[in-house]
Amino acid sequence: MTPLHFSILVAMSKNRVIGRDNRLPWHLPADLKHFKFLTMGQTIVMGRKTYESIGRPLPGRANVIITRQTGYEVPGAIVVNSVDDALQVCEETSVGNAENFIIGGENLYRQALKFCQRMYVTEILRDYEGNVFFPEFDRSEWEEKQRDKHVSEKDDNLEYHFVIYDRKV
Ligand code: NDP
């Protein structure tokens, strides 16, 4: 059987901010499109707070929500009580080479970094204020595979890069 693949998917600012008061600190429609393109048809795994900031299960994807609360139910999503249970669900919902995306937030990224083989990072080349951050990671353990550079003219020439990092074998 093909081993399961887990990938982190995140957008972060130059100062590592990923969120502010339970929402994204920027408005970057191109990043939301990128997110949709990558995750459609796949499994997405998220912490309860990230789920609540999105506000609904995302269509066309298996949505897995992690919480320690018992009795937390979301129609259209699979709710689990541990990271191990989330991994088990991914095993059951994945077909063939499907990719499983860890989509946040900080709390979940911290726990998932050790078992993810790939990171899709939108690097937003500006500082933002925020209260949640992407964890520091050891760059020497990751190889930059791809970097697509973009500029959003609508947003005061905001520069952002779609970057793929693969864990070195
Ligand atoms: P998370 O989304 O990581 O959710 C944390 C919650 O997940 C915990 O409170 C707990 O839920 C549950 N949880 C986490 N680990 C476990 C575990 N091992 N077992 C059981 N339950 C667990 O919260 P954060 O506050 O860290 O991140 C949310 C922020 O991140 C928001 O601002 C959001 O906008 C931002 N974000 C940004 C992204 C980006 O790419 N820029 C992507 C995703 C989110 P409970 O309390 O119910 O027990």
XYZ file of N, CA and C and ligand atoms in Angstrom:
555
model
N 0.843 -1.208 0.000
C 0.000 0.000 0.000
C 0.877 1.257 0.000
N 0.466 2.287 -0.740
C 1.230 3.536 -0.765
C 1.143 4.200 0.612
N 2.297 4.634 1.168
C 2.213 5.301 2.472
C 1.428 6.606 2.356
N 0.757 6.953 3.423
C -0.036 8.183 3.404
C 0.862 9.403 3.385
N 0.457 10.402 2.632
C 1.220 11.650 2.589
C 0.485 12.737 3.349
N 1.225 13.423 4.208
C 0.655 14.550 4.928
C 1.424 15.806 4.551
N 0.684 16.845 4.228
C 1.307 18.107 3.839
C 0.709 19.236 4.657
N 1.569 20.136 5.051
C 1.098 21.354 5.707
C 0.752 22.364 4.628
N -0.316 23.076 4.846
C -0.700 24.142 3.917
C -0.910 25.391 4.765
N -0.137 26.435 4.480
C -0.179 27.625 5.338
C 0.156 28.882 4.543
N -0.403 29.985 4.982
C 0.014 31.296 4.468
C 0.568 32.065 5.654
N 1.768 32.586 5.507
C 2.346 33.334 6.637
C 3.070 34.588 6.170
N 3.096 35.532 7.070
C 3.736 36.812 6.753
C 5.241 36.706 7.012
N 5.940 37.778 6.675
C 7.390 37.828 6.896
C 7.739 37.584 8.361
N 6.887 38.111 9.273
C 7.151 37.904 10.708
C 6.384 36.688 11.258
N 6.075 35.724 10.379
C 5.515 34.416 10.723
C 4.068 34.443 11.203
N 3.421 35.596 11.119
C 2.021 35.668 11.551
C 1.148 34.840 10.605
N 0.193 34.094 11.203
C -0.787 33.366 10.372
C -2.227 33.778 10.688
N -2.421 34.461 11.813
C -3.791 34.836 12.149
C -3.849 35.948 13.165
N -5.004 36.585 13.176
C -5.228 37.661 14.141
C -6.690 37.588 14.569
N -6.905 37.433 15.876
C -8.268 37.351 16.429
C -9.135 36.361 15.655
N -8.571 35.166 15.445
C -9.305 34.078 14.779
C -9.690 34.322 13.330
N -8.913 35.146 12.681
C -9.140 35.312 11.238
C -7.798 35.571 10.552
N -7.835 35.550 9.215
C -6.604 35.844 8.475
C -6.375 37.358 8.480
N -5.139 37.801 8.662
C -4.883 39.248 8.739
C -4.860 39.937 7.375
N -4.926 39.197 6.299
C -4.842 39.809 4.961
C -6.021 39.346 4.125
N -6.210 40.079 3.019
C -7.234 39.694 2.056
C -6.493 39.386 0.765
N -6.355 38.112 0.457
C -5.555 37.732 -0.701
C -6.318 36.643 -1.483
N -7.268 37.072 -2.330
C -8.107 36.091 -3.040
C -7.289 35.045 -3.805
N -6.134 35.446 -4.345
C -5.323 34.488 -5.110
C -4.860 33.339 -4.220
N -4.645 33.616 -2.952
C -4.215 32.551 -2.044
C -5.383 31.613 -1.738
N -6.576 32.170 -1.639
C -7.746 31.320 -1.387
C -7.985 30.399 -2.588
N -7.767 30.922 -3.783
C -7.887 30.092 -5.003
C -6.861 28.973 -5.003
N -5.647 29.334 -4.627
C -4.535 28.371 -4.556
C -4.899 27.266 -3.557
N -5.433 27.671 -2.425
C -5.861 26.723 -1.388
C -6.907 25.761 -1.960
N -7.859 26.334 -2.655
C -8.951 25.523 -3.215
C -8.411 24.541 -4.257
N -7.557 25.046 -5.129
C -6.982 24.214 -6.183
C -6.237 23.009 -5.595
N -5.449 23.271 -4.537
C -4.647 22.189 -3.962
C -5.496 21.169 -3.214
N -6.529 21.647 -2.526
C -7.228 20.755 -1.587
C -8.451 20.064 -2.177
N -8.961 20.549 -3.298
C -10.202 19.994 -3.830
C -10.063 18.482 -4.052
N -11.022 17.741 -3.533
C -11.022 16.282 -3.677
C -10.157 15.563 -2.662
N -9.496 16.327 -1.801
C -8.569 15.712 -0.840
C -9.134 15.803 0.576
N -8.325 15.374 1.533
C -8.741 15.446 2.938
C -8.048 16.628 3.599
N -8.820 17.433 4.335
C -8.228 18.554 5.066
C -8.456 18.335 6.563
N -7.401 18.569 7.335
C -7.451 18.342 8.779
C -7.193 19.679 9.463
N -8.061 20.036 10.412
C -7.903 21.354 11.054
C -8.253 21.305 12.533
N -7.669 22.247 13.271
C -8.035 22.422 14.670
C -9.420 23.042 14.766
N -10.040 22.852 15.931
C -11.413 23.357 16.120
C -11.517 24.867 15.911
N -10.488 25.610 16.323
C -10.568 27.073 16.182
C -10.512 27.491 14.712
N -9.681 26.801 13.957
C -9.621 27.095 12.521
C -10.961 26.775 11.877
N -11.538 25.629 12.265
C -12.860 25.290 11.713
C -13.846 26.430 11.996
N -13.847 26.904 13.235
C -14.834 27.934 13.593
C -14.545 29.254 12.878
N -13.285 29.493 12.560
C -12.993 30.732 11.820
C -13.446 30.603 10.358
N -13.437 29.383 9.834
C -13.955 29.191 8.459
C -15.492 29.198 8.502
N -16.031 28.526 9.507
C -17.468 28.626 9.754
C -18.351 27.577 9.120
N -17.780 26.749 8.250
C -18.576 25.688 7.613
C -17.614 24.670 7.013
N -18.080 23.418 6.853
C -17.212 22.464 6.165
C -16.996 22.921 4.719
N -15.787 22.757 4.222
C -15.505 23.193 2.853
C -15.951 22.105 1.877
N -16.766 22.478 0.894
C -17.325 21.474 -0.012
C -16.261 20.802 -0.873
N -16.547 19.561 -1.264
C -15.676 18.833 -2.189
C -14.442 18.254 -1.540
N -14.365 18.342 -0.214
C -13.221 17.818 0.512
C -13.698 17.085 1.764
N -12.972 16.040 2.188
C -13.284 15.428 3.477
C -12.731 16.353 4.556
N -13.595 16.879 5.406
C -13.189 17.817 6.455
C -13.034 17.067 7.773
N -11.863 17.130 8.363
C -11.621 16.481 9.655
C -11.297 17.570 10.670
N -12.070 17.611 11.748
C -11.895 18.645 12.782
C -11.419 17.976 14.065
N -10.365 18.532 14.664
C -9.837 17.975 15.919
C -10.252 18.857 17.086
N -10.810 18.229 18.113
C -11.183 18.941 19.336
C -11.061 17.976 20.514
N -10.864 18.534 21.712
C -10.886 17.673 22.898
C -12.288 17.592 23.488
N -13.199 18.382 22.947
C -14.564 18.385 23.477
C -15.296 17.120 23.052
N -16.083 16.576 23.981
C -16.916 15.444 23.581
C -18.271 16.016 23.169
N -18.890 15.372 22.224
C -20.214 15.822 21.795
C -20.171 17.000 20.830
N -18.992 17.349 20.340
C -18.878 18.436 19.342
C -19.231 17.820 17.994
N -20.298 18.284 17.405
C -20.745 17.676 16.146
C -20.880 18.720 15.054
N -20.475 18.354 13.864
C -20.605 19.256 12.714
C -21.122 18.432 11.537
N -22.356 18.654 11.128
C -22.846 17.921 9.960
C -21.944 18.199 8.752
N -21.576 17.149 8.054
C -20.733 17.322 6.866
C -19.250 17.285 7.155
N -18.889 17.082 8.440
C -17.459 16.972 8.785
C -17.270 15.776 9.728
N -16.036 15.324 9.821
C -15.708 14.229 10.733
C -14.994 14.858 11.924
N -15.520 14.647 13.120
C -14.922 15.235 14.318
C -14.180 14.140 15.079
N -12.926 14.434 15.439
C -12.114 13.459 16.187
C -11.531 14.142 17.430
N -11.060 13.314 18.366
C -10.584 13.857 19.647
C -9.068 13.800 19.826
N -8.340 13.385 18.788
C -6.875 13.375 18.912
C -6.251 13.406 17.526
N -4.968 13.746 17.498
C -4.245 13.755 16.216
C -4.179 12.323 15.673
N -3.946 11.364 16.547
C -3.880 9.965 16.091
C -5.180 9.540 15.419
N -6.303 9.947 16.015
C -7.587 9.586 15.403
C -7.740 10.275 14.047
N -7.226 11.498 13.929
C -7.300 12.203 12.638
C -6.496 11.440 11.585
N -5.328 10.962 11.983
C -4.486 10.219 11.031
C -5.198 8.939 10.597
N -5.860 8.310 11.549
C -6.616 7.088 11.256
C -7.737 7.380 10.247
N -8.429 8.478 10.451
C -9.514 8.843 9.533
C -8.942 9.100 8.133
N -7.781 9.755 8.083
C -7.152 10.021 6.776
C -6.864 8.709 6.066
N -6.399 7.761 6.818
C -6.115 6.430 6.266
C -7.389 5.863 5.629
N -8.508 6.060 6.311
C -9.763 5.477 5.834
C -10.378 6.261 4.678
N -10.150 7.605 4.651
C -10.823 8.401 3.611
C -9.957 8.579 2.356
N -8.647 8.334 2.495
C -7.765 8.575 1.349
C -7.904 7.472 0.314
N -7.803 7.877 -0.929
C -7.850 6.910 -2.017
C -6.554 7.041 -2.801
N -5.911 5.913 -3.067
C -4.687 5.933 -3.874
C -3.646 6.879 -3.317
N -3.209 7.821 -4.135
C -2.135 8.719 -3.741
C -2.635 10.033 -3.145
N -3.850 10.052 -2.667
C -4.423 11.306 -2.173
C -3.507 11.954 -1.145
N -3.507 13.283 -1.169
C -2.700 14.027 -0.222
C -3.609 14.453 0.931
N -3.080 14.438 2.131
C -3.841 14.881 3.294
C -3.239 16.193 3.761
N -4.082 17.221 3.857
C -3.572 18.552 4.170
C -3.880 18.941 5.605
N -2.836 19.350 6.318
C -3.009 19.934 7.639
C -3.158 21.432 7.395
N -4.343 21.963 7.660
C -4.596 23.360 7.246
C -4.620 24.345 8.409
N -4.152 23.928 9.572
C -4.010 24.910 10.655
C -4.870 24.585 11.858
N -4.779 25.465 12.889
C -3.925 26.629 12.967
C -2.593 26.337 13.641
N -2.096 27.345 14.345
C -0.769 27.234 14.960
C -0.641 25.975 15.808
N -1.659 25.779 16.653
C -1.653 24.646 17.569
C -1.453 23.330 16.815
N -2.189 23.171 15.741
C -2.102 21.927 14.973
C -0.798 21.843 14.181
N -0.346 22.953 13.623
C 0.920 22.934 12.880
C 2.043 22.454 13.793
N 2.030 22.939 15.041
C 3.109 22.561 15.964
C 3.171 21.045 16.153
N 1.993 20.426 16.182
C 1.957 18.982 16.406
C 2.226 18.194 15.120
N 1.922 18.807 13.977
C 1.966 18.055 12.714
C 3.298 18.162 11.981
N 4.087 19.169 12.339
C 5.349 19.381 11.593
C 6.192 18.110 11.530
N 6.181 17.350 12.617
C 7.093 16.193 12.678
C 6.695 15.049 11.739
N 5.411 14.977 11.360
C 5.056 13.851 10.486
C 4.676 14.282 9.065
N 4.840 15.556 8.743
C 4.528 16.008 7.381
C 5.771 15.898 6.501
N 5.528 15.489 5.271
C 6.652 15.353 4.325
C 6.787 16.573 3.442
N 5.746 17.365 3.379
C 5.747 18.508 2.456
C 5.059 19.699 3.114
N 5.505 20.906 2.722
C 4.810 22.116 3.180
C 4.547 23.008 1.972
N 3.314 23.398 1.814
C 2.951 24.406 0.819
C 2.802 25.707 1.603
N 3.732 26.612 1.391
C 3.734 27.839 2.179
C 3.526 29.042 1.254
N 2.514 29.818 1.550
C 2.393 31.107 0.872
C 3.157 32.102 1.734
N 4.269 32.565 1.212
C 5.090 33.512 1.970
C 4.689 34.919 1.544
N 4.119 35.646 2.481
C 3.648 37.004 2.195
C 4.734 37.960 2.686
N 5.301 38.699 1.744
C 6.539 39.433 2.054
C 6.269 40.792 2.691
N 5.512 40.745 3.769
C 5.214 41.972 4.517
C 4.964 41.556 5.969
N 5.231 42.438 6.894
C 4.938 42.143 8.307
C 3.471 42.450 8.605
N 2.869 41.633 9.430
C 1.490 41.882 9.882
C 1.429 41.737 11.389
N 0.442 42.393 11.975
C 0.195 42.167 13.400
C -0.668 40.936 13.539
N -0.403 40.155 14.578
C -1.221 38.969 14.769
C -0.937 38.324 16.100
N -1.708 37.299 16.424
C -1.500 36.618 17.697
C -1.288 35.113 17.539
N -1.253 34.621 16.296
C -0.882 33.216 16.065
C 0.178 33.177 14.974
N 1.094 32.226 15.116
C 2.319 32.211 14.303
C 2.580 30.812 13.758
N 3.282 30.762 12.633
C 3.746 29.466 12.168
C 5.030 29.141 12.918
N 5.147 27.897 13.439
C 6.326 27.580 14.241
C 7.626 27.684 13.449
N 8.688 28.013 14.150
C 10.022 27.977 13.540
C 10.303 26.525 13.160
N 10.954 26.324 12.031
C 11.357 24.960 11.683
C 12.799 24.990 11.206
N 13.444 23.843 11.296
C 14.852 23.742 10.928
C 14.976 23.678 9.403
N 15.411 24.781 8.806
C 15.475 24.879 7.339
C 16.378 23.799 6.739
N 17.349 23.348 7.514
C 18.291 22.364 6.953
C 17.612 21.009 6.735
N 16.442 20.831 7.333
C 15.730 19.551 7.148
C 14.797 19.585 5.940
N 14.697 20.749 5.293
C 13.725 20.916 4.207
C 14.405 21.444 2.960
N 13.938 20.954 1.829
C 14.489 21.406 0.555
C 13.425 22.229 -0.177
N 13.825 23.396 -0.633
C 12.866 24.198 -1.400
C 12.755 23.618 -2.803
N 11.555 23.163 -3.169
C 11.368 22.489 -4.462
C 10.849 23.442 -5.525
N 10.098 24.427 -5.088
C 9.451 25.311 -6.058
C 9.141 26.653 -5.412
N 9.273 27.715 -6.183
C 8.919 29.046 -5.666
C 8.324 29.862 -6.818
N 7.046 30.161 -6.731
C 6.370 30.972 -7.744
C 6.096 32.348 -7.156
N 6.660 33.355 -7.808
C 6.562 34.715 -7.252
C 5.408 35.486 -7.883
N 4.657 36.177 -7.045
C 3.515 36.959 -7.525
C 3.472 38.312 -6.827
N 2.785 39.236 -7.488
C 2.568 40.549 -6.869
C 1.094 40.890 -7.033
N 0.463 41.330 -5.953
C -0.931 41.757 -6.040
C -0.968 43.276 -6.151
N -1.226 43.738 -7.375
C -1.206 45.190 -7.592
C -2.341 45.882 -6.835
N -3.466 45.148 -6.689
C -4.619 45.716 -5.973
C -4.275 46.034 -4.523
N -3.351 45.265 -3.966
C -3.011 45.429 -2.546
C -1.662 46.121 -2.388
N -1.550 47.291 -3.018
C -0.360 48.088 -2.825
C 0.907 47.291 -3.164
N 0.831 46.556 -4.279
C 1.954 45.736 -4.752
C 2.470 44.747 -3.713
N 1.531 44.100 -3.065
C 1.889 43.078 -2.070
C 2.529 41.888 -2.788
N 3.732 41.556 -2.358
C 4.437 40.434 -2.992
C 4.225 39.172 -2.160
N 3.911 38.090 -2.842
C 3.734 36.810 -2.146
C 4.276 35.699 -3.040
N 4.807 34.669 -2.395
C 5.395 33.554 -3.124
C 4.685 32.266 -2.732
N 4.364 31.443 -3.714
C 3.875 30.098 -3.423
C 5.110 29.187 -3.416
N 5.395 28.629 -2.255
C 6.636 27.850 -2.103
C 6.299 26.425 -1.684
N 7.037 25.475 -2.229
C 6.890 24.081 -1.795
C 8.204 23.642 -1.156
N 8.121 23.149 0.073
C 9.276 22.576 0.755
C 9.026 21.078 0.952
N 10.002 20.268 0.593
C 9.907 18.836 0.857
C 10.909 18.451 1.929
N 10.484 17.551 2.784
C 11.405 17.080 3.821
C 12.538 16.298 3.153
N 13.761 16.607 3.539
C 14.900 15.886 2.946
C 14.864 14.440 3.432
N 15.224 13.512 2.535
C 15.185 12.109 2.962
C 16.502 11.703 3.596
P -6.277 25.683 15.998
O -7.054 25.954 14.774
O -4.978 24.955 15.880
O -7.256 24.903 16.981
C -6.840 24.585 18.273
C -7.870 23.637 18.863
O -7.794 22.372 18.206
C -7.645 23.333 20.329
O -8.155 24.367 21.159
C -8.416 22.030 20.443
O -9.816 22.259 20.352
C -8.049 21.346 19.129
N -6.858 20.507 19.254
C -5.573 20.836 18.955
N -4.750 19.792 19.187
C -5.524 18.788 19.634
C -5.252 17.451 20.051
N -4.011 16.937 20.024
N -6.280 16.679 20.475
C -7.550 17.179 20.477
N -7.863 18.434 20.094
C -6.869 19.240 19.683
O -6.103 27.055 16.844
P -5.025 28.237 16.801
O -5.539 29.295 17.711
O -3.650 27.725 17.029
O -5.117 28.762 15.295
C -6.256 29.469 14.824
C -5.803 30.715 14.071
O -4.988 30.333 12.967
C -6.897 31.601 13.492
O -6.516 32.967 13.646
C -6.888 31.280 12.021
O -7.368 32.354 11.233
C -5.422 31.034 11.802
N -5.151 30.189 10.650
C -4.312 30.684 9.688
C -3.987 29.926 8.593
C -3.062 30.454 7.558
O -2.684 29.713 6.638
N -2.669 31.722 7.634
C -4.521 28.574 8.417
C -5.383 28.149 9.491
C -5.676 28.944 10.561
P -10.784 22.392 21.639
O -10.399 23.674 22.310
O -12.164 22.420 21.049
O -10.517 21.177 22.472
